[in-house]
Coordinates of C-alpha atoms and ligand atoms in Angstrom, one line a residue:
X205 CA -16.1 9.7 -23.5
X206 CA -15.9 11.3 -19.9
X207 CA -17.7 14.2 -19.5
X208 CA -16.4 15.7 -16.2
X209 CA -13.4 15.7 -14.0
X210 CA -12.9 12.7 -12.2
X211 CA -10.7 12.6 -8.5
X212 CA -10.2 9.4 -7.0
X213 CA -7.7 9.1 -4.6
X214 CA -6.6 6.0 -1.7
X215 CA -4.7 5.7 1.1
X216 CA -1.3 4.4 1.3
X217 CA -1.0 1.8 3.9
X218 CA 1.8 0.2 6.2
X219 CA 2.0 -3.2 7.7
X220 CA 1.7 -3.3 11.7
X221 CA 2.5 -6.6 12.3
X222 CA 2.9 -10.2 10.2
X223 CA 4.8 -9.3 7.0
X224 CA 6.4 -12.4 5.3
X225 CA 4.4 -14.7 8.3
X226 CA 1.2 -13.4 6.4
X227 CA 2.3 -15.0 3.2
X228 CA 2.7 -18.6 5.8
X229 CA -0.6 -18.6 7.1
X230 CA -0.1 -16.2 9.9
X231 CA -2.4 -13.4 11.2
X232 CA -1.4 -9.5 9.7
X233 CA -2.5 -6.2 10.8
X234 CA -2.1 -3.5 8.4
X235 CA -3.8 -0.1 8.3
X236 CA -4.0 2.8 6.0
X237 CA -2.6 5.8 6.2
X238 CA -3.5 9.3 5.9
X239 CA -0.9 9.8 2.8
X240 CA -2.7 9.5 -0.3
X241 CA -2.1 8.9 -4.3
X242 CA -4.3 11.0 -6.2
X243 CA -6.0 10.7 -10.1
X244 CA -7.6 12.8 -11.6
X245 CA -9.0 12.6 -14.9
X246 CA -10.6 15.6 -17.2
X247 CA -11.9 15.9 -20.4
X248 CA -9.7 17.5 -23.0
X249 CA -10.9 19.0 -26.3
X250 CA -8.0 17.8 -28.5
X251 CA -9.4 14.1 -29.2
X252 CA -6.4 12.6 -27.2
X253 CA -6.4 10.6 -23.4
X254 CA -3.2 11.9 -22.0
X255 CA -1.7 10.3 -18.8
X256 CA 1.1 11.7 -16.3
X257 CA 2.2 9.8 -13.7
X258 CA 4.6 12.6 -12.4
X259 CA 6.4 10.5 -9.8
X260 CA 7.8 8.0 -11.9
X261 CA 7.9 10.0 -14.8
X262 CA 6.1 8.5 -17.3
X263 CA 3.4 10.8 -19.9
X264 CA 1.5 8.6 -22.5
X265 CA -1.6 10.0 -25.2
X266 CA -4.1 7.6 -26.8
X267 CA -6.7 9.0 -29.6
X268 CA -10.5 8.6 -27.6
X269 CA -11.6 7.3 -31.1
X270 CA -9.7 4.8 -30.4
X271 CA -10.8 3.6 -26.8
X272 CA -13.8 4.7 -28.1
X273 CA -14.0 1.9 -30.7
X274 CA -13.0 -0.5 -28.0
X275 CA -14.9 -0.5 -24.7
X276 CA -18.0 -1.1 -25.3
X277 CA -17.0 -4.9 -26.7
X278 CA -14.0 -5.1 -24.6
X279 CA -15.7 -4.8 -21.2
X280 CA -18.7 -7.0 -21.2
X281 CA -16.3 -10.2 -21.6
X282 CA -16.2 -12.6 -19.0
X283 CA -14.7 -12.2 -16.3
X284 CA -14.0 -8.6 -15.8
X285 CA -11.0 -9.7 -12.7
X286 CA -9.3 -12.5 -14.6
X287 CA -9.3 -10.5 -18.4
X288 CA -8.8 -13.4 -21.2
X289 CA -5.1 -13.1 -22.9
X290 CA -7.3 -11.9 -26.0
X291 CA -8.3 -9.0 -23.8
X292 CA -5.1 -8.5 -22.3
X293 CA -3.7 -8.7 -26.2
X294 CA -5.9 -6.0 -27.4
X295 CA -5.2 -3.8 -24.2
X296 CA -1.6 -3.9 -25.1
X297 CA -2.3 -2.9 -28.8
X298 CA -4.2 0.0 -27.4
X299 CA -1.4 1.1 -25.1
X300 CA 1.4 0.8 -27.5
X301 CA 4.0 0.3 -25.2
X302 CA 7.7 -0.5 -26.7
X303 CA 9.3 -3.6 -26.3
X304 CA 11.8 -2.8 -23.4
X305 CA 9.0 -1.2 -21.5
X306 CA 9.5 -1.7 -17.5
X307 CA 7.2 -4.2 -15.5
X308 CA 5.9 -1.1 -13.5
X309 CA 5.3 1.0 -16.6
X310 CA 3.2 -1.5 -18.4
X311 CA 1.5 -2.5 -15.2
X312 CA 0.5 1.3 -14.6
X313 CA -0.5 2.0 -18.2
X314 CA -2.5 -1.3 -18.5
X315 CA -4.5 -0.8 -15.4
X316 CA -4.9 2.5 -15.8
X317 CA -6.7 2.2 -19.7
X318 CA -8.9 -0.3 -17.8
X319 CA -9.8 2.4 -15.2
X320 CA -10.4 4.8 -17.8
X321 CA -12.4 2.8 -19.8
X322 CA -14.5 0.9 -16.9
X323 CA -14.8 2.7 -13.7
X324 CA -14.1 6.0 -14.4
X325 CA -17.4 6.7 -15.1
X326 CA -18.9 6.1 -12.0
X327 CA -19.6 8.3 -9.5
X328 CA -19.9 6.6 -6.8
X329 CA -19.2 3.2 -5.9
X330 CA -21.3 -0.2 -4.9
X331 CA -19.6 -2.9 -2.5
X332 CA -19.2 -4.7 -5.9
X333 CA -17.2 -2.0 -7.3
X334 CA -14.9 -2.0 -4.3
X335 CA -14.8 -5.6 -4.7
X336 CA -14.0 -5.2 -8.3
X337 CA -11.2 -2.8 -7.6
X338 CA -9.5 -4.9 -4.7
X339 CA -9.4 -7.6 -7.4
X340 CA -7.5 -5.5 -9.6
X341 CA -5.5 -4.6 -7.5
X342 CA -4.3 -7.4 -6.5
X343 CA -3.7 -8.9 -9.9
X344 CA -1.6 -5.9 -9.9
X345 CA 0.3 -7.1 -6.7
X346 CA 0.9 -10.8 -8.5
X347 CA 3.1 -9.3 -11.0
X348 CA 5.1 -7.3 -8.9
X349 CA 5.3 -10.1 -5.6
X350 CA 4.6 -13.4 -7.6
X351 CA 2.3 -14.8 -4.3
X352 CA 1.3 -12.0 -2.5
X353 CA -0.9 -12.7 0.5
X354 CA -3.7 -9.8 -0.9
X355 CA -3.1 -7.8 2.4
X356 CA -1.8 -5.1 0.8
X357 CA -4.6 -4.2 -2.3
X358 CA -7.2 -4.9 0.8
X359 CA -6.1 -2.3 2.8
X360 CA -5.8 0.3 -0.2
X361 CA -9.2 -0.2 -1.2
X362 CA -11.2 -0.4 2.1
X363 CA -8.8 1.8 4.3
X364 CA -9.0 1.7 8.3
X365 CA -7.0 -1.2 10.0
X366 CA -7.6 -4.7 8.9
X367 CA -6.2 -8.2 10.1
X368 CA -6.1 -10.4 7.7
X369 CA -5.7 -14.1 7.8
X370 CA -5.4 -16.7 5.2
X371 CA -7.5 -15.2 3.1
X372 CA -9.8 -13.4 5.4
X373 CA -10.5 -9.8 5.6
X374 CA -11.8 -8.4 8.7
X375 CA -11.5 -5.0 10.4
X376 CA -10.3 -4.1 13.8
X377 CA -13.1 -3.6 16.5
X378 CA -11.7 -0.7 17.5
X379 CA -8.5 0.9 16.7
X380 CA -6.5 4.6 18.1
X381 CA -5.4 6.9 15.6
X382 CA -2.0 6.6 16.3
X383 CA 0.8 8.9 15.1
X384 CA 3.7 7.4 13.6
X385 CA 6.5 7.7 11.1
X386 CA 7.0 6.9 8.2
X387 CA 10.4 6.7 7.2
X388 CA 11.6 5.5 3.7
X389 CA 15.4 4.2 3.6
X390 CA 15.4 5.0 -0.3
X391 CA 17.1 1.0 0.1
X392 CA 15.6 -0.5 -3.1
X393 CA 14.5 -3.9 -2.5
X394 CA 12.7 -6.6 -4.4
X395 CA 9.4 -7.9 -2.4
X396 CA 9.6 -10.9 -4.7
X397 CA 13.1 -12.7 -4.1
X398 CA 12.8 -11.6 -0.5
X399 CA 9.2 -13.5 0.1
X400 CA 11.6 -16.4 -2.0
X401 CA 14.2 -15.7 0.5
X402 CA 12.1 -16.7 3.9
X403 CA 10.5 -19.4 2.3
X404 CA 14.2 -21.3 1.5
X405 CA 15.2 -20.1 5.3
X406 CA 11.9 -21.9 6.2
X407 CA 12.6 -25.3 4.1
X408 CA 16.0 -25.0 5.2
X409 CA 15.8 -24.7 8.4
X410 CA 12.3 -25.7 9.6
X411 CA 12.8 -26.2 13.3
X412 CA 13.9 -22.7 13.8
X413 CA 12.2 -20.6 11.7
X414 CA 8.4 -22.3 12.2
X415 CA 8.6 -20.4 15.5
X416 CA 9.5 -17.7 14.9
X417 CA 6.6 -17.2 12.4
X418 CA 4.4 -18.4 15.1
X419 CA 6.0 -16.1 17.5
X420 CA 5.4 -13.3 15.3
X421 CA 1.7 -14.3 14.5
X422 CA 1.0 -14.2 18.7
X423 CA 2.8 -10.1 18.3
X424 CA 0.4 -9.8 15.9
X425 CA -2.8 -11.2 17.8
X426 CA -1.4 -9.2 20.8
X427 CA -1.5 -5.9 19.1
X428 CA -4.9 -6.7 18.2
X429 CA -5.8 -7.1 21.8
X430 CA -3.9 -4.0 23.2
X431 CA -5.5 -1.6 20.2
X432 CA -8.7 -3.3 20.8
X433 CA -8.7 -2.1 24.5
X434 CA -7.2 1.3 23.9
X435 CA -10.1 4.1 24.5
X436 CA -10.5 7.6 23.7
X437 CA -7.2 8.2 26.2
X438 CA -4.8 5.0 25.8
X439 CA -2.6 4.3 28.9
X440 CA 1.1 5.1 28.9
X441 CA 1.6 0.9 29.8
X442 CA -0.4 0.1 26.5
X443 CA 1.8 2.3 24.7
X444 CA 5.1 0.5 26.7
X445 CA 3.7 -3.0 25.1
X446 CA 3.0 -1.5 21.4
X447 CA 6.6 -0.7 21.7
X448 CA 7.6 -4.2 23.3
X449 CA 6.3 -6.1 20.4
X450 CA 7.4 -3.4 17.6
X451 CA 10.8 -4.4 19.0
X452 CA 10.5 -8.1 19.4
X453 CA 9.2 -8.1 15.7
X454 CA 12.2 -6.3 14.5
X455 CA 14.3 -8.7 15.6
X456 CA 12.3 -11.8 14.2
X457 CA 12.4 -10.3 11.3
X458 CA 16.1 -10.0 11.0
X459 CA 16.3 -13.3 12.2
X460 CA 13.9 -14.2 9.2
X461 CA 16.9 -12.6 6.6
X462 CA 14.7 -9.0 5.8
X463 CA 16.5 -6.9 7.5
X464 CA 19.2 -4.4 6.0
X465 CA 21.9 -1.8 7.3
X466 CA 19.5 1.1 6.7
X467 CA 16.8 -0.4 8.9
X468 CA 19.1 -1.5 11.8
X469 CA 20.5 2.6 11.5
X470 CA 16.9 3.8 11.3
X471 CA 15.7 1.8 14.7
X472 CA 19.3 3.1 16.5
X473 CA 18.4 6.4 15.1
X474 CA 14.9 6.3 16.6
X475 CA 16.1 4.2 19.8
X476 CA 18.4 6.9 20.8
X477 CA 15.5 9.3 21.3
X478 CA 13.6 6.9 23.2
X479 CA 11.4 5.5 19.9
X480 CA 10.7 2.4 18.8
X481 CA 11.0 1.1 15.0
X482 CA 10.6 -1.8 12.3
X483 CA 10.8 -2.4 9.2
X484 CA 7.4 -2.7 7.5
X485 CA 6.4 -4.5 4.4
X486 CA 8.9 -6.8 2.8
X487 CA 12.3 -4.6 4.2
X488 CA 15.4 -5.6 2.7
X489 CA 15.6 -1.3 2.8
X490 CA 12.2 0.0 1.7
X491 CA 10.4 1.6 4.6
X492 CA 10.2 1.5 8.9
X493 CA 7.4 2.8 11.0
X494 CA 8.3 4.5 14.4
X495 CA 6.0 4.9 16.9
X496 CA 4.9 8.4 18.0
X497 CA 4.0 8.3 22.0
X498 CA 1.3 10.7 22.8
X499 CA 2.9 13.5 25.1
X500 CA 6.1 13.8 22.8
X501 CA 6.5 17.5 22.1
X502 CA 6.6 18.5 18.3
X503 CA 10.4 20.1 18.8
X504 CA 11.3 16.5 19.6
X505 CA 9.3 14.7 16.4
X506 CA 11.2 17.5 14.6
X507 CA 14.0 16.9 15.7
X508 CA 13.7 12.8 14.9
X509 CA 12.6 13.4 11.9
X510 CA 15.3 15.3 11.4
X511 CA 18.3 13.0 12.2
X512 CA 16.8 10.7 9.8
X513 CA 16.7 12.9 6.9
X514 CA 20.7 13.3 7.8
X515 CA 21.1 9.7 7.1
X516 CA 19.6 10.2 3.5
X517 CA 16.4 8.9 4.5
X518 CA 12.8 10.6 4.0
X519 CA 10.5 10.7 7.0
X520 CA 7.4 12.0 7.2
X521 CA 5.1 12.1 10.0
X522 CA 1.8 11.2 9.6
X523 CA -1.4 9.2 11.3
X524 CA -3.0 5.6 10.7
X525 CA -6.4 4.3 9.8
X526 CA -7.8 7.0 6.7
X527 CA -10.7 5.9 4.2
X528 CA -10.0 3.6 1.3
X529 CA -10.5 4.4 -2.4
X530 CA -12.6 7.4 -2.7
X531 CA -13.7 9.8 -5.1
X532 CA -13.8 13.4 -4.4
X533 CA -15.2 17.0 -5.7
X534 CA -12.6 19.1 -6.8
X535 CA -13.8 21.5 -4.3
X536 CA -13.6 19.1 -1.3
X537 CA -9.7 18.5 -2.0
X538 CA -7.1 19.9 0.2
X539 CA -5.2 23.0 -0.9
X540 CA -2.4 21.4 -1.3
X541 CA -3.3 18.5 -3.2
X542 CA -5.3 20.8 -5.4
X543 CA -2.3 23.5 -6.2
X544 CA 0.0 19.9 -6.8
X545 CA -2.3 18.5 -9.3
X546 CA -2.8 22.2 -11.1
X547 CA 1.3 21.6 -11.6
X548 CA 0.7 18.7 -13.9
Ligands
PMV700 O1 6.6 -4.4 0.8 P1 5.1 -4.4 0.8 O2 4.5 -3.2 1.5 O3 4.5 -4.6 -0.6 O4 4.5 -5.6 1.7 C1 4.9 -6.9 1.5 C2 4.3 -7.8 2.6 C3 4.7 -9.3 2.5 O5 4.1 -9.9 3.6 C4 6.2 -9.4 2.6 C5 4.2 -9.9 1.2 C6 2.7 -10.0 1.2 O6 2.2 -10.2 0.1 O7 2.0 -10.0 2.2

């Protein structure tokens, strides 16, 4: 069924500006990062499809004869984004998943049969692929946020830094390659009750919470403005207002109910050395971005990084704006990588 090793990897991605006020019709600005998730798929000789997914610790097998005696039926029906339940049905048979299987388990298995049987045999893909997968992906994002604005699956599949607005995709003019952090509180949270969460705070109290959405949807078109004019060498002021908004966002966000404990520690953490953080993404604990000024001296990111690994968080440094979903030759992949997916 395959007859080579496949690598396809894509970028993860944080949210600069207009989490939750995306979801309300307001301007976002997310970019991808250079942190990636990497697949790779290779033939085996014992008739089986295995799949690992190390980091949440799942390992499945399928027989090929069996895929095989499905896909070529299977993927010519309809509408290959919105699969019929008769298709979902007979995905699930394949997959064999119990009963009590998790949300995120099934999700990962079902999507990534389809991958396996579909797209994995490309080599190299069309605008209409990328399309294809960015559609995927986001009916992957409906089950786990229930209305999820599509920011997120966009900036995964075409990388660099995107706004987004009601709908529309387009990518920033021109944006630095700024260093940040990215610092995850380990705070599990639940993207779906806290979207629920700022909508009630909106019904409830309409008067005070419209502007602040607003508010947060000018931060957003601000940024866009500042990054847009930042050259080759951005000014120390430009920096100054990144950091004046990253601030003024944080707070709106508390004041929108998705803040958490771990977050407020995280930006005094970061404050005390003269950085600036917020929460990205839904919060409610997940992760923060800090800003890295150009000019900070590396014993000094260490040191950051550092102090927030003593609170029990994980920090890793890292840059913004990487490709999107990509596939790669094995000999083309970072060391690293490479000796990491040699463990499986
Ligand atoms: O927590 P994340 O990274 O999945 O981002 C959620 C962003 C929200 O604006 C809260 C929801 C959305 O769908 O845009």
């Amino acid at each position: 069924m395959l007859s080579e090793v496949l690598l396809v990897s894509a970028p993860g991605k944080v949210i600069l500006h207009g989490e939750h006020a995306v979801v309300h019709g307001k301007v976002a600005l997310a970019v991808s990062l250079n942190l990636r998730t990497f697949l790779r798929l290779q033939p085996h000789s014992n008739g089986k499809v295995d799949l690992s997914l190390p980091n949440i610790g799942i390992k499945r097998a399928w027989d090929v004869a069996r895929l095989q005696s499905l896909d070529a039926s299977f993927l010519e029906q309809g509408d290959v984004t919105t699969p019929t339940s008769e298709q979902v049905e007979k995905l699930k048979e394949v997959a064999g998943l119990p009963d009590d299987c998790a949300v995120t388990e099934r999700l990962a298995v079902l999507a990534f049969l389809y991958l396996y049987l579909s797209i994995c045999r490309k080599q190299r893909w069309t605008k209409e692929d990328l399309e294809l997968i960015n559609k995927w992906a986001f009916q992957g994002e409906r089950m786990i946020h229930g209305n999820p604005s599509g920011v997120d699956n966009a900036v995964s599949t075409w990388g660099g830094a995107l706004r987004y607005h009601q709908g529309k995709i387009s990518s920033l003019k021109r944006s630095p390659a700024l260093q940040i952090l990215l610092t995850n509180t380990k705070v599990p949270r639940n993207t779906r009750a806290l979207v629920a969460g700022v909508r009630n705070r909106l019904l409830k109290f309409p008067e005070i919470v419209a502007p602040l959405l607003t508010s947060i949807d000018a931060i957003s078109l601000e940024c866009e403005r500042v990054l847009g004019e930042m050259g080759e060498a951005p000014a120390p002021e430009q920096y100054v207002v990144l950091e004046e908004l990253i601030d003024m966002n944080q707070h709106h966000l508390n004041a929108l109910g998705v803040g958490h404990a771990s977050l407020d520690q995280l930006c005094q953490v970061t404050r005390a050395r003269g950085l600036h953080s917020k929460l990205t993404g839904a919060g409610g604990g997940g992760c923060g971005i800090t800003l890295l000024k150009p000019g900070l001296e590396q014993p000094e990111v260490e040191a950051t990084k550092q102090a927030l690994t003593s609170c029990g968080f994980d920090c890793l440094e890292t840059s913004i704006g990487a490709p999107g979903v990509s596939i790669h030759s094995a000999t083309s992949l970072d060391s690293r990588v490479q000796q990491a997916l040699d463990g499986l």
